[in-house]
Short mmCIF file of C-alpha atoms in Angstrom, two decimals:
data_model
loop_
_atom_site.label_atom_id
_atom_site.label_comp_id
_atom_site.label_asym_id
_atom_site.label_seq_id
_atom_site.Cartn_x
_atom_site.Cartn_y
_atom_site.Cartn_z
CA UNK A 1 1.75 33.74 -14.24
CA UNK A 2 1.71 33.10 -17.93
CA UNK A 3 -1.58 32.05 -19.25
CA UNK A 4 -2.41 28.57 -20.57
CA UNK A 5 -2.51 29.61 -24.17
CA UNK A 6 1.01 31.24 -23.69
CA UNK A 7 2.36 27.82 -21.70
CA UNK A 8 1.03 26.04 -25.02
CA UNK A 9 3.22 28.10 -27.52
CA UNK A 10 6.16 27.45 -25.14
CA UNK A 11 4.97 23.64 -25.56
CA UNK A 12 4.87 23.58 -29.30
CA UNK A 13 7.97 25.52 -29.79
CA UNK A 14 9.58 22.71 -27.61
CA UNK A 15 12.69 20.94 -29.10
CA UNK A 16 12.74 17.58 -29.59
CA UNK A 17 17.01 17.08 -29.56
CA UNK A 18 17.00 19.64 -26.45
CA UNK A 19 14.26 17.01 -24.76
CA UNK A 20 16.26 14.14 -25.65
CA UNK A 21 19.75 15.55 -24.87
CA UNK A 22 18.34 16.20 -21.31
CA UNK A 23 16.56 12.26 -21.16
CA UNK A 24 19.81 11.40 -21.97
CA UNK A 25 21.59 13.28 -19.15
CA UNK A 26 19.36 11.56 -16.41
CA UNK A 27 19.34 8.76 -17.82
CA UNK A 28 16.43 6.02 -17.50
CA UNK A 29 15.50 2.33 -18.33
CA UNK A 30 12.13 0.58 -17.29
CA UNK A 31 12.83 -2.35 -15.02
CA UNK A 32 9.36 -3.48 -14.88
CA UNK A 33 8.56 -2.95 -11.49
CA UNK A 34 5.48 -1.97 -11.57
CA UNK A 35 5.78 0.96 -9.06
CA UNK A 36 4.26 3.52 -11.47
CA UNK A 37 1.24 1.54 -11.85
CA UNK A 38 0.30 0.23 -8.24
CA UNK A 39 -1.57 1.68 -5.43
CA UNK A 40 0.54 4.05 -2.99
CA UNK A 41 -0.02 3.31 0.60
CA UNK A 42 -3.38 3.64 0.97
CA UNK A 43 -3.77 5.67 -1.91
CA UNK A 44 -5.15 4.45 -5.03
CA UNK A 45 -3.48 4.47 -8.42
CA UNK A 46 -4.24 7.55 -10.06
CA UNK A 47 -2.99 8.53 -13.84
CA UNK A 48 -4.80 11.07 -16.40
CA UNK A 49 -6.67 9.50 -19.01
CA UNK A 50 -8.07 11.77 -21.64
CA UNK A 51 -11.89 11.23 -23.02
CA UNK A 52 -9.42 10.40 -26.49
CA UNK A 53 -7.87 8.63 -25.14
CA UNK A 54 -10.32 6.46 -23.20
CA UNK A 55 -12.26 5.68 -26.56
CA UNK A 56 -8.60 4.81 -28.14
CA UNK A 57 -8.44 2.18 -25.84
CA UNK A 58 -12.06 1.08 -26.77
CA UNK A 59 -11.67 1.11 -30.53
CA UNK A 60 -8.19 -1.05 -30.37
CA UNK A 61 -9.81 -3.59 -28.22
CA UNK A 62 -12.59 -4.33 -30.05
CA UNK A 63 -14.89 -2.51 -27.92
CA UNK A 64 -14.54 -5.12 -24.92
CA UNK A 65 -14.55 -2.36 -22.61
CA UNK A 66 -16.92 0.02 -21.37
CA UNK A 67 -16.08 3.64 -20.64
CA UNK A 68 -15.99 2.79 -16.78
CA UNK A 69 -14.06 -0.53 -17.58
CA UNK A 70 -10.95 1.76 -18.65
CA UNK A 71 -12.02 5.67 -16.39
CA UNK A 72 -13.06 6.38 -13.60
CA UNK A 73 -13.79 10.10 -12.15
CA UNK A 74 -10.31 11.67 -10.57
CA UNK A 75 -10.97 11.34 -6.96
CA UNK A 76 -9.96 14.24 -5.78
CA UNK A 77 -12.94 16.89 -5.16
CA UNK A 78 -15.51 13.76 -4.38
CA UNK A 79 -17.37 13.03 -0.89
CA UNK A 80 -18.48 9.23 -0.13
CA UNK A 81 -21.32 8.52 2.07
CA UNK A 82 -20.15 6.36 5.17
CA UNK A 83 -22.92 3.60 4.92
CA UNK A 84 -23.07 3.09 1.33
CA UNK A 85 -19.82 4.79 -0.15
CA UNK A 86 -22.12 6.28 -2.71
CA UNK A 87 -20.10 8.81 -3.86
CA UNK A 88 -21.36 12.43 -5.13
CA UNK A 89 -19.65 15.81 -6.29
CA UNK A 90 -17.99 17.06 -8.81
CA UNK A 91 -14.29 16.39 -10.33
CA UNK A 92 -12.03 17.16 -12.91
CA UNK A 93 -10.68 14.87 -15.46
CA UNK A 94 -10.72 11.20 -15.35
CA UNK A 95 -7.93 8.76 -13.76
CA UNK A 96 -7.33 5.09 -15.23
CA UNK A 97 -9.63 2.39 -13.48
CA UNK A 98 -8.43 0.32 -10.01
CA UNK A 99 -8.70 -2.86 -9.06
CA UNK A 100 -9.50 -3.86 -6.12
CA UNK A 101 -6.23 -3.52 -4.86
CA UNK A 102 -6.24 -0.09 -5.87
CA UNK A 103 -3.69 -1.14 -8.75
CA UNK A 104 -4.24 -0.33 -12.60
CA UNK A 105 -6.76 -2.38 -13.73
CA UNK A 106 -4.50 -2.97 -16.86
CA UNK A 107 -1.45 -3.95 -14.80
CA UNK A 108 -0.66 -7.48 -15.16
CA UNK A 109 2.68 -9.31 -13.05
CA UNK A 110 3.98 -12.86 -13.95
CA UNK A 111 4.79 -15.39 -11.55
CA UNK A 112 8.58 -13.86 -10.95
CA UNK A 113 7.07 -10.38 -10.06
CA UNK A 114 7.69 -9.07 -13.87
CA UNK A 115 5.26 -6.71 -14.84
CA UNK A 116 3.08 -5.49 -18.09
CA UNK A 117 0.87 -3.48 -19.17
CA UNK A 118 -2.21 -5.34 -21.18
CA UNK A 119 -2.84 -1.74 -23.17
CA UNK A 120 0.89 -0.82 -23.64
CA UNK A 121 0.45 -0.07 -27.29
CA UNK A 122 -2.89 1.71 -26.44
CA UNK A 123 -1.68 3.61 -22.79
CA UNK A 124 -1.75 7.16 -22.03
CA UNK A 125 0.52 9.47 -22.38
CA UNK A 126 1.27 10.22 -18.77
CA UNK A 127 1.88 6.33 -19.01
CA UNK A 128 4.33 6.23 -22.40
CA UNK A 129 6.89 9.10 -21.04
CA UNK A 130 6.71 8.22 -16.57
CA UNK A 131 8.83 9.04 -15.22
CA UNK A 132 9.37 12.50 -17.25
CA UNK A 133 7.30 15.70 -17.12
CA UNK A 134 8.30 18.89 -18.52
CA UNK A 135 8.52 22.19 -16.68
CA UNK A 136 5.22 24.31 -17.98
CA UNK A 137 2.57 25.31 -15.81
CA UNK A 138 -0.65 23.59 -16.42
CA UNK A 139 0.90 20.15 -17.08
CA UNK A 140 0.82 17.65 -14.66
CA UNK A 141 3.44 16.45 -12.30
CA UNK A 142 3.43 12.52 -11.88
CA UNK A 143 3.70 11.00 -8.31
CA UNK A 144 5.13 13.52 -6.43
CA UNK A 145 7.73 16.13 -6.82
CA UNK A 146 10.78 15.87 -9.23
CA UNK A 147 13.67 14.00 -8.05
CA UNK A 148 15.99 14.99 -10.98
CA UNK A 149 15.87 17.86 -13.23
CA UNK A 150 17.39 18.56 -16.85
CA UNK A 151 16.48 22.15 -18.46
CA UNK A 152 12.93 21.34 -19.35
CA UNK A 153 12.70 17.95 -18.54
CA UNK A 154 11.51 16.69 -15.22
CA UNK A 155 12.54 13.17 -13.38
CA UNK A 156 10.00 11.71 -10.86
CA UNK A 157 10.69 8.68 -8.67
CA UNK A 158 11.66 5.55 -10.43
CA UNK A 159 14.36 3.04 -9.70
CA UNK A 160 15.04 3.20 -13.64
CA UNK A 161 16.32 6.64 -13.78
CA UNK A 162 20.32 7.19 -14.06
CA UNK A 163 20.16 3.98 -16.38
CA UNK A 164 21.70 3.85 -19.72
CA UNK A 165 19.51 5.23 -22.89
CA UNK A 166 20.31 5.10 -26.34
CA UNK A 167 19.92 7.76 -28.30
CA UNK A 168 16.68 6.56 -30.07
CA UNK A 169 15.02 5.78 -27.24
CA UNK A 170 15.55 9.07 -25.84
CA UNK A 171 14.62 10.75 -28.71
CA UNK A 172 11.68 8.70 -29.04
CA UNK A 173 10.80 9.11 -25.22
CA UNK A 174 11.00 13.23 -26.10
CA UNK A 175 8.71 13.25 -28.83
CA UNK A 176 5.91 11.76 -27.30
CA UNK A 177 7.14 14.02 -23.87
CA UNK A 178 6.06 17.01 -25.99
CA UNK A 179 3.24 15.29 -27.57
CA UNK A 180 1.68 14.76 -23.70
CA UNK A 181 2.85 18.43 -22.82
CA UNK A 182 0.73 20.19 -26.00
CA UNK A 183 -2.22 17.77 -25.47
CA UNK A 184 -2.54 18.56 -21.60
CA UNK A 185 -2.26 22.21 -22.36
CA UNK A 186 -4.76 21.72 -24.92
CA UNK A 187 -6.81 19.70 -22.42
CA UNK A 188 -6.87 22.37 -19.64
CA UNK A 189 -7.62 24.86 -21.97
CA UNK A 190 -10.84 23.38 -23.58
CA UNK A 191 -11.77 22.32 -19.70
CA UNK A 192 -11.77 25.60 -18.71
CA UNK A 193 -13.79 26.96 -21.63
CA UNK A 194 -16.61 24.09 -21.51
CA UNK A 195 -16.84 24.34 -17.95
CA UNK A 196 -20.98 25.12 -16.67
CA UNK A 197 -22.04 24.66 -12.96
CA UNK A 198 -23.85 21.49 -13.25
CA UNK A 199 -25.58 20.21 -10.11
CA UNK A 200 -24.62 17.39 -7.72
CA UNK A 201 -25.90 16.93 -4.99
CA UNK A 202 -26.69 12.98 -5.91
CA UNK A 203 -24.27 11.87 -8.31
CA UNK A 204 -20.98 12.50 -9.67
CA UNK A 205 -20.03 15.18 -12.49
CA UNK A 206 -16.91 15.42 -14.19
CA UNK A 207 -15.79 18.34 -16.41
CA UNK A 208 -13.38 17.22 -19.20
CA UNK A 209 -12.33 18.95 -22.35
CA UNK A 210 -16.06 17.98 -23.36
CA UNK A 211 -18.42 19.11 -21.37
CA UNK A 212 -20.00 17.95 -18.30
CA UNK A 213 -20.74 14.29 -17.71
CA UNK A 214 -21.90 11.55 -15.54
CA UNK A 215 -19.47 8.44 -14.34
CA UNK A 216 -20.24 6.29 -17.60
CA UNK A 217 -18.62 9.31 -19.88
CA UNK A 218 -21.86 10.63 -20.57
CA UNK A 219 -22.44 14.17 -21.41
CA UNK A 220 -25.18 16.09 -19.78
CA UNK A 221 -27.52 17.85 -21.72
#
């Protein structure tokens, strides 16, 4: 298995028209379901948000949100007490914040079921190229395992895939595809190199690209 820093040259030397030409092969138009950003089952919604990321979405909103308003801890790893559903552990990475219905928090639907994202501009990565991934170890593979595949390029579940793209779309759509694909490289890498046993037995740690830190996005000392 090739190492992370090799998976990240493969990621930069990515090309954009090879990306594109393969969009453009499966094809793919949003229809606004709102599939990609609503609770599974019983499982809630979970996408990567970066700690960049995170305080992007602070700074363009005027700081209306707190760092739990827009992350919570990735789930996976975590135990929850039975009476209180305290939850303690430790995790890696963060996941976009849930409503109570275990949608995006940021996921907003009209009265004819049309839906919209309140941070579009603003939304991560793994938001801006769903349902694409590309085929490198150490980047992450959206909702499941590919449908449709294209060279590179990965195709996850989505009722807008064999849709008509134009050419500028797709192009656009496969530049910010290998934009996600060098930052989550560059993500796991920096993960694994700040990463220090931190206990936690009462509370929740998360390791990012950081450091260690509490549920609020604090680092510990």
């Amino acid at each position: 298995m090739e190492s992370l820093e090799a998976e990240l040259d493969r990621a930069r030397d990515l090309d954009v028209a090879d990306l594109a030409d393969a969009i453009e092969s499966i094809g793919f138009e949003c229809t606004r379901c709102g599939s990609c950003c609503k609770a599974e089952d019983d499982d809630p919604h979970t996408a990567t948000v970066f700690p960049d990321e995170v305080r992007e979405i602070q700074s363009e909103h005027d700081e209306e949100y707190d760092w739990r308003d827009v992350a919570r801890p990735m789930p996976y790893g975590l135990d929850a007490d039975e009476e209180t559903s305290d939850r303690t552990g430790q995790t890696f990475e963060w996941a976009l914040q849930t409503d109570g219905c275990g949608d995006c928090t940021f996921y907003e639907e009209d009265d004819d079921g049309v839906g919209a994202c309140s941070i579009h501009g603003d939304r991560p990565l793994i938001c801006a190229t769903y349902p694409f991934s590309v085929a490198l170890a150490g980047t992450s593979q959206p909702m499941g395992e590919a449908v449709d595949e294209s060279g590179m390029v990965r195709a996850h579940e989505c009722e807008g895939l064999g849709r008509d793209i134009s050419r500028s779309d797709a192009e656009a759509l496969a530049a910010t595809l290998k934009e996600r694909a060098i930052t989550e490289l560059e993500e796991a890498i920096d993960v694994r190199d700040e990463y220090r046993p931190v206990d936690a037995d009462d509370r929740v740690v998360v390791h990012d690209s950081e450091g260690a830190k509490t549920d609020d996005g604090t680092l510990i000392e």
